[in-house]
mmCIF file of C-alpha atoms and ligand atoms in Angstrom:
data_model
loop_
_atom_site.group_PDB
_atom_site.id
_atom_site.type_symbol
_atom_site.label_atom_id
_atom_site.label_comp_id
_atom_site.label_asym_id
_atom_site.label_seq_id
_atom_site.Cartn_x
_atom_site.Cartn_y
_atom_site.Cartn_z
ATOM 1 C CA MET A 8 1.644 -25.893 18.366
ATOM 2 C CA ILE A 9 0.952 -22.521 19.900
ATOM 3 C CA PHE A 10 1.231 -22.557 23.648
ATOM 4 C CA GLN A 11 -1.976 -21.778 25.522
ATOM 5 C CA PRO A 12 -1.190 -21.005 29.188
ATOM 6 C CA LYS A 13 -4.837 -20.973 30.292
ATOM 7 C CA ASN A 14 -5.148 -24.690 29.452
ATOM 8 C CA ALA A 15 -1.906 -25.617 31.137
ATOM 9 C CA GLY A 16 -1.841 -29.115 32.622
ATOM 10 C CA SER A 17 1.182 -30.738 34.175
ATOM 11 C CA MET A 18 2.891 -31.317 30.811
ATOM 12 C CA LEU A 19 2.315 -27.746 29.744
ATOM 13 C CA CYS A 20 3.646 -26.493 33.078
ATOM 14 C CA THR A 21 6.945 -28.010 32.047
ATOM 15 C CA ALA A 22 6.649 -25.970 28.882
ATOM 16 C CA VAL A 23 6.100 -22.848 31.005
ATOM 17 C CA LEU A 24 9.379 -23.476 32.770
ATOM 18 C CA LEU A 25 11.194 -24.040 29.501
ATOM 19 C CA LEU A 26 9.666 -21.078 27.733
ATOM 20 C CA PRO A 27 12.093 -18.382 28.939
ATOM 21 C CA MET A 28 15.041 -20.487 27.761
ATOM 22 C CA ARG A 29 13.539 -20.941 24.306
ATOM 23 C CA ALA A 30 12.607 -17.270 24.024
ATOM 24 C CA GLU A 31 16.211 -16.227 24.605
ATOM 25 C CA ALA A 32 17.425 -17.952 21.470
ATOM 26 C CA ASP A 33 16.618 -16.776 17.980
ATOM 27 C CA LEU A 34 15.764 -19.391 15.378
ATOM 28 C CA LEU A 35 18.442 -19.522 12.678
ATOM 29 C CA CYS A 36 16.772 -19.946 9.297
ATOM 30 C CA PRO A 37 18.484 -22.925 7.591
ATOM 31 C CA GLY A 38 21.122 -22.086 5.009
ATOM 32 C CA THR A 39 20.857 -18.325 5.621
ATOM 33 C CA LEU A 40 22.349 -15.630 7.861
ATOM 34 C CA VAL A 41 18.870 -14.647 9.057
ATOM 35 C CA THR A 42 17.429 -15.312 12.511
ATOM 36 C CA ALA A 43 13.849 -14.947 13.717
ATOM 37 C CA ARG A 44 12.500 -14.252 17.167
ATOM 38 C CA ALA A 45 8.840 -14.217 18.127
ATOM 39 C CA PRO A 46 8.448 -14.321 21.895
ATOM 40 C CA ALA A 47 6.418 -17.414 22.878
ATOM 41 C CA GLU A 48 5.479 -18.035 19.228
ATOM 42 C CA SER A 49 7.732 -20.708 17.774
ATOM 43 C CA ALA A 50 5.198 -21.384 14.992
ATOM 44 C CA VAL A 51 5.623 -17.781 13.811
ATOM 45 C CA GLU A 52 9.411 -18.137 13.864
ATOM 46 C CA GLU A 53 9.122 -21.272 11.743
ATOM 47 C CA ARG A 54 6.769 -19.532 9.338
ATOM 48 C CA ILE A 55 9.202 -16.625 9.012
ATOM 49 C CA CYS A 56 12.107 -18.979 8.342
ATOM 50 C CA ALA A 57 10.171 -20.785 5.603
ATOM 51 C CA VAL A 58 9.595 -17.401 3.940
ATOM 52 C CA VAL A 59 13.222 -16.355 4.453
ATOM 53 C CA VAL A 60 14.672 -19.494 2.874
ATOM 54 C CA GLU A 61 12.547 -19.070 -0.251
ATOM 55 C CA ALA A 62 12.980 -15.301 -0.417
ATOM 56 C CA ALA A 63 16.752 -15.426 0.023
ATOM 57 C CA ALA A 64 17.060 -17.404 -3.203
ATOM 58 C CA GLN A 65 14.768 -15.052 -5.144
ATOM 59 C CA LEU A 66 16.479 -11.943 -3.809
ATOM 60 C CA ASN A 67 19.898 -13.368 -4.617
ATOM 61 C CA THR A 68 18.859 -14.093 -8.199
ATOM 62 C CA CYS A 69 17.702 -10.504 -8.672
ATOM 63 C CA GLY A 70 20.811 -8.828 -7.259
ATOM 64 C CA LEU A 71 19.998 -8.659 -3.560
ATOM 65 C CA PRO A 72 22.040 -11.342 -1.761
ATOM 66 C CA ILE A 73 21.788 -11.337 2.026
ATOM 67 C CA THR A 74 25.453 -11.073 2.963
ATOM 68 C CA ARG A 75 25.236 -9.988 6.608
ATOM 69 C CA PRO A 76 23.489 -11.526 9.602
ATOM 70 C CA VAL A 77 19.966 -10.090 9.866
ATOM 71 C CA GLN A 78 17.684 -10.442 12.870
ATOM 72 C CA ILE A 79 13.897 -10.442 12.467
ATOM 73 C CA LEU A 80 11.937 -9.508 15.593
ATOM 74 C CA VAL A 81 8.186 -10.004 15.828
ATOM 75 C CA ILE A 82 6.559 -7.180 17.756
ATOM 76 C CA ASP A 83 3.387 -7.872 19.706
ATOM 77 C CA GLY A 84 2.679 -4.179 20.092
ATOM 78 C CA SER A 85 2.939 -1.180 17.810
ATOM 79 C CA LEU A 86 5.538 -0.014 15.306
ATOM 80 C CA GLY A 87 4.056 3.444 15.048
ATOM 81 C CA ASP A 88 1.362 4.998 12.946
ATOM 82 C CA GLY A 89 0.381 2.710 10.061
ATOM 83 C CA CYS A 90 3.697 0.863 10.132
ATOM 84 C CA VAL A 91 3.563 -2.921 9.744
ATOM 85 C CA GLY A 92 7.252 -3.612 9.169
ATOM 86 C CA LEU A 93 10.495 -1.747 9.714
ATOM 87 C CA TYR A 94 14.111 -2.209 8.690
ATOM 88 C CA HIS A 95 16.585 -0.362 10.885
ATOM 89 C CA CYS A 96 19.240 1.003 8.522
ATOM 90 C CA GLY A 97 22.775 0.035 9.458
ATOM 91 C CA GLU A 98 21.613 -2.256 12.253
ATOM 92 C CA ASP A 99 20.677 -5.379 10.247
ATOM 93 C CA LEU A 100 17.474 -5.479 12.266
ATOM 94 C CA ILE A 101 13.923 -6.018 11.008
ATOM 95 C CA GLU A 102 10.816 -5.530 13.130
ATOM 96 C CA VAL A 103 7.437 -6.820 11.982
ATOM 97 C CA LEU A 104 4.023 -6.754 13.604
ATOM 98 C CA ALA A 105 2.817 -10.121 14.904
ATOM 99 C CA PRO A 106 0.240 -11.646 12.520
ATOM 100 C CA ASP A 107 -2.736 -10.972 14.804
ATOM 101 C CA ARG A 108 -1.596 -7.386 15.332
ATOM 102 C CA LEU A 109 -1.226 -7.056 11.580
ATOM 103 C CA GLU A 110 -4.779 -8.296 11.074
ATOM 104 C CA ALA A 111 -6.057 -5.571 13.402
ATOM 105 C CA ASN A 112 -3.845 -2.763 12.097
ATOM 106 C CA ARG A 113 -3.415 -3.294 8.365
ATOM 107 C CA SER A 114 -4.682 -0.773 5.877
ATOM 108 C CA ARG A 115 -7.817 -1.781 3.980
ATOM 109 C CA ASP A 116 -7.479 0.566 1.066
ATOM 110 C CA GLY A 117 -4.088 -0.287 -0.344
ATOM 111 C CA ILE A 118 -2.970 -2.427 -3.260
ATOM 112 C CA PHE A 119 -2.458 -5.396 -0.890
ATOM 113 C CA ASP A 120 -5.917 -5.259 0.691
ATOM 114 C CA ALA A 121 -7.160 -8.414 -1.103
ATOM 115 C CA VAL A 122 -4.163 -10.462 0.056
ATOM 116 C CA PRO A 123 -5.041 -12.603 3.119
ATOM 117 C CA THR A 124 -3.243 -11.425 6.254
ATOM 118 C CA ASP A 125 -1.076 -14.535 6.705
ATOM 119 C CA ARG A 126 0.348 -14.221 3.193
ATOM 120 C CA PHE A 127 0.545 -10.423 3.497
ATOM 121 C CA PHE A 128 2.666 -11.033 6.609
ATOM 122 C CA ASP A 129 4.975 -13.277 4.552
ATOM 123 C CA SER A 130 5.311 -10.601 1.879
ATOM 124 C CA ILE A 131 6.246 -7.969 4.487
ATOM 125 C CA ILE A 132 9.152 -10.205 5.527
ATOM 126 C CA VAL A 133 10.352 -10.214 1.903
ATOM 127 C CA HIS A 134 9.941 -6.416 1.642
ATOM 128 C CA GLU A 135 12.107 -5.830 4.708
ATOM 129 C CA LEU A 136 14.677 -8.445 3.672
ATOM 130 C CA ALA A 137 15.116 -6.574 0.386
ATOM 131 C CA HIS A 138 15.861 -3.404 2.382
ATOM 132 C CA ALA A 139 18.388 -5.312 4.496
ATOM 133 C CA ALA A 140 20.121 -6.753 1.426
ATOM 134 C CA HIS A 141 20.205 -3.358 -0.288
ATOM 135 C CA ASP A 142 21.553 -1.673 2.842
ATOM 136 C CA ALA A 143 24.690 -3.847 2.538
ATOM 137 C CA LEU A 144 25.324 -2.573 -1.009
ATOM 138 C CA PRO A 145 26.945 0.753 -1.943
ATOM 139 C CA CYS A 146 24.624 3.670 -2.732
ATOM 140 C CA PRO A 147 26.551 5.509 -5.475
ATOM 141 C CA SER A 148 24.143 8.468 -5.669
ATOM 142 C CA GLY A 149 24.440 9.057 -1.901
ATOM 143 C CA LEU A 150 20.688 8.860 -1.352
ATOM 144 C CA CYS A 151 18.814 5.614 -1.908
ATOM 145 C CA LEU A 152 15.410 6.014 -0.221
ATOM 146 C CA ALA A 153 13.162 5.675 -3.258
ATOM 147 C CA THR A 154 15.584 3.232 -4.871
ATOM 148 C CA SER A 155 15.438 0.974 -1.828
ATOM 149 C CA GLU A 156 11.631 1.121 -1.756
ATOM 150 C CA TYR A 157 11.509 0.334 -5.493
ATOM 151 C CA LEU A 158 13.493 -2.836 -4.773
ATOM 152 C CA ALA A 159 11.500 -3.680 -1.644
ATOM 153 C CA TYR A 160 7.985 -3.271 -3.069
ATOM 154 C CA ASN A 161 8.871 -5.095 -6.261
ATOM 155 C CA SER A 162 10.532 -7.970 -4.376
ATOM 156 C CA GLN A 163 7.447 -8.125 -2.142
ATOM 157 C CA ILE A 164 4.946 -8.322 -5.005
ATOM 158 C CA MET A 165 7.200 -10.717 -6.922
ATOM 159 C CA SER A 166 7.139 -13.105 -3.944
ATOM 160 C CA LEU A 167 3.331 -13.350 -3.866
ATOM 161 C CA GLU A 168 1.495 -16.426 -5.081
ATOM 162 C CA PRO A 169 -0.025 -15.975 -8.574
ATOM 163 C CA ASP A 170 -3.573 -15.442 -7.251
ATOM 164 C CA ASP A 171 -2.434 -12.792 -4.795
ATOM 165 C CA GLN A 172 -0.279 -11.154 -7.430
ATOM 166 C CA ARG A 173 -3.303 -10.954 -9.734
ATOM 167 C CA ALA A 174 -5.338 -9.394 -6.920
ATOM 168 C CA VAL A 175 -2.659 -6.737 -6.426
ATOM 169 C CA MET A 176 -2.414 -6.042 -10.153
ATOM 170 C CA ALA A 177 -6.192 -5.657 -10.375
ATOM 171 C CA ARG A 178 -5.657 -2.445 -8.395
ATOM 172 C CA ILE A 179 -2.877 -1.165 -10.652
ATOM 173 C CA ASP A 180 -3.118 0.315 -14.136
ATOM 174 C CA MET A 181 -0.591 -2.000 -15.772
ATOM 175 C CA GLU A 182 -1.177 -0.610 -19.266
ATOM 176 C CA GLU A 183 -0.320 3.032 -18.595
ATOM 177 C CA THR A 184 3.377 3.586 -19.317
ATOM 178 C CA VAL A 185 5.201 4.672 -16.163
ATOM 179 C CA LYS A 186 8.099 7.044 -16.780
ATOM 180 C CA HIS A 187 11.243 6.727 -14.677
ATOM 181 C CA ASP A 188 10.695 10.172 -13.116
ATOM 182 C CA GLU A 189 7.217 9.178 -11.909
ATOM 183 C CA VAL A 190 8.819 6.768 -9.428
ATOM 184 C CA ASN A 191 10.357 9.195 -6.946
ATOM 185 C CA ALA A 192 10.787 10.067 -3.280
ATOM 186 C CA ALA A 193 8.004 12.676 -3.260
ATOM 187 C CA ILE A 194 5.335 10.181 -4.341
ATOM 188 C CA LEU A 195 6.834 7.663 -1.894
ATOM 189 C CA PHE A 196 6.367 10.028 1.062
ATOM 190 C CA PHE A 197 2.953 11.385 0.176
ATOM 191 C CA LYS A 198 1.323 8.373 -1.527
ATOM 192 C CA PRO A 199 3.234 5.167 -0.775
ATOM 193 C CA ASN A 200 0.498 3.064 -2.363
ATOM 194 C CA VAL A 201 0.805 4.958 -5.619
ATOM 195 C CA PHE A 202 4.572 4.566 -5.409
ATOM 196 C CA ALA A 203 4.240 0.781 -4.996
ATOM 197 C CA ALA A 204 1.766 0.567 -7.871
ATOM 198 C CA ARG A 205 3.973 2.634 -10.176
ATOM 199 C CA ALA A 206 7.066 0.653 -9.173
ATOM 200 C CA TRP A 207 5.440 -2.663 -10.082
ATOM 201 C CA ALA A 208 4.017 -1.361 -13.375
ATOM 202 C CA HIS A 209 7.367 0.256 -14.229
ATOM 203 C CA LEU A 210 9.312 -2.936 -13.496
ATOM 204 C CA ASN A 211 6.935 -5.021 -15.585
ATOM 205 C CA GLN A 212 7.446 -2.674 -18.498
ATOM 206 C CA ARG A 213 11.163 -3.649 -18.598
ATOM 207 C CA ASP A 214 12.308 -6.461 -20.922
ATOM 208 C CA ASP A 215 13.828 -8.512 -18.106
ATOM 209 C CA PRO A 216 12.514 -7.459 -14.668
ATOM 210 C CA CYS A 217 15.000 -9.493 -12.641
ATOM 211 C CA GLU A 218 17.956 -8.200 -14.636
ATOM 212 C CA TYR A 219 16.629 -4.660 -14.211
ATOM 213 C CA LEU A 220 16.414 -5.160 -10.432
ATOM 214 C CA ARG A 221 20.057 -6.297 -10.473
ATOM 215 C CA HIS A 222 21.048 -3.032 -12.156
ATOM 216 C CA VAL A 223 19.017 -0.990 -9.645
ATOM 217 C CA ALA A 224 20.528 -2.930 -6.730
ATOM 218 C CA ASN A 225 24.022 -2.283 -8.080
ATOM 219 C CA GLY A 226 23.406 1.441 -8.443
ATOM 220 C CA VAL A 227 23.336 1.573 -12.248
ATOM 221 C CA PHE A 228 19.853 3.114 -12.061
ATOM 222 C CA THR A 229 18.568 5.299 -9.235
ATOM 223 C CA PHE A 230 15.143 6.692 -8.369
ATOM 224 C CA ASP A 231 16.534 9.286 -5.971
ATOM 225 C CA ARG A 232 17.666 11.965 -8.396
ATOM 226 C CA GLU A 233 15.813 14.080 -10.863
ATOM 227 C CA ARG A 234 16.660 13.037 -14.366
ATOM 228 C CA PRO A 235 17.359 15.797 -16.911
HETATM 229 ZN ZN1 ZN B 314 10.044 -0.257 2.655
#
């Protein structure tokens, strides 16, 4: 239940007194190294943990095990211009916009625009978890920006329910062959939506997408260097 201070009766006043104690502790997601903290929003913490438990298994299967403790903080404010989720490199820290903030601030012209906000929120958690998992792995080419986003966007779309995945793919030309060089840092910086669309089409043009992600995660393939 979400606490509503304006309706506080005597029972809820007890909850007011207990609230600061609860808010100090992060919720440890069962069977994982991930914790969630959403000030005064235990239902959001529980939602995040449900996503984390499922995502951890999927990420592990495709080469992105979560091997270090990761903290997820829900931000009831702003993460900066157009940003709905953020992984802090080297800090094992993820920040995500609170669901109601996300509803108010999400882009309406991207490939995810047909995905309902609650499930879009879930998919952002997966996106940032993929970054966290990849951050713990070596980056043999020395620069892994586009490579990390390739893993993150693909893990995010892969985690969507079939209906939502179909809605995303309806905005992507899945038939046009995407060359390796077309998934790069320049398109990531200038047109992140195009990058995400190309990444998903490119991955789905591989024989075994999950195996391919394992190779990308392990540094066998990179999207951060020009290929000859
Ligand atoms: Zn990202």
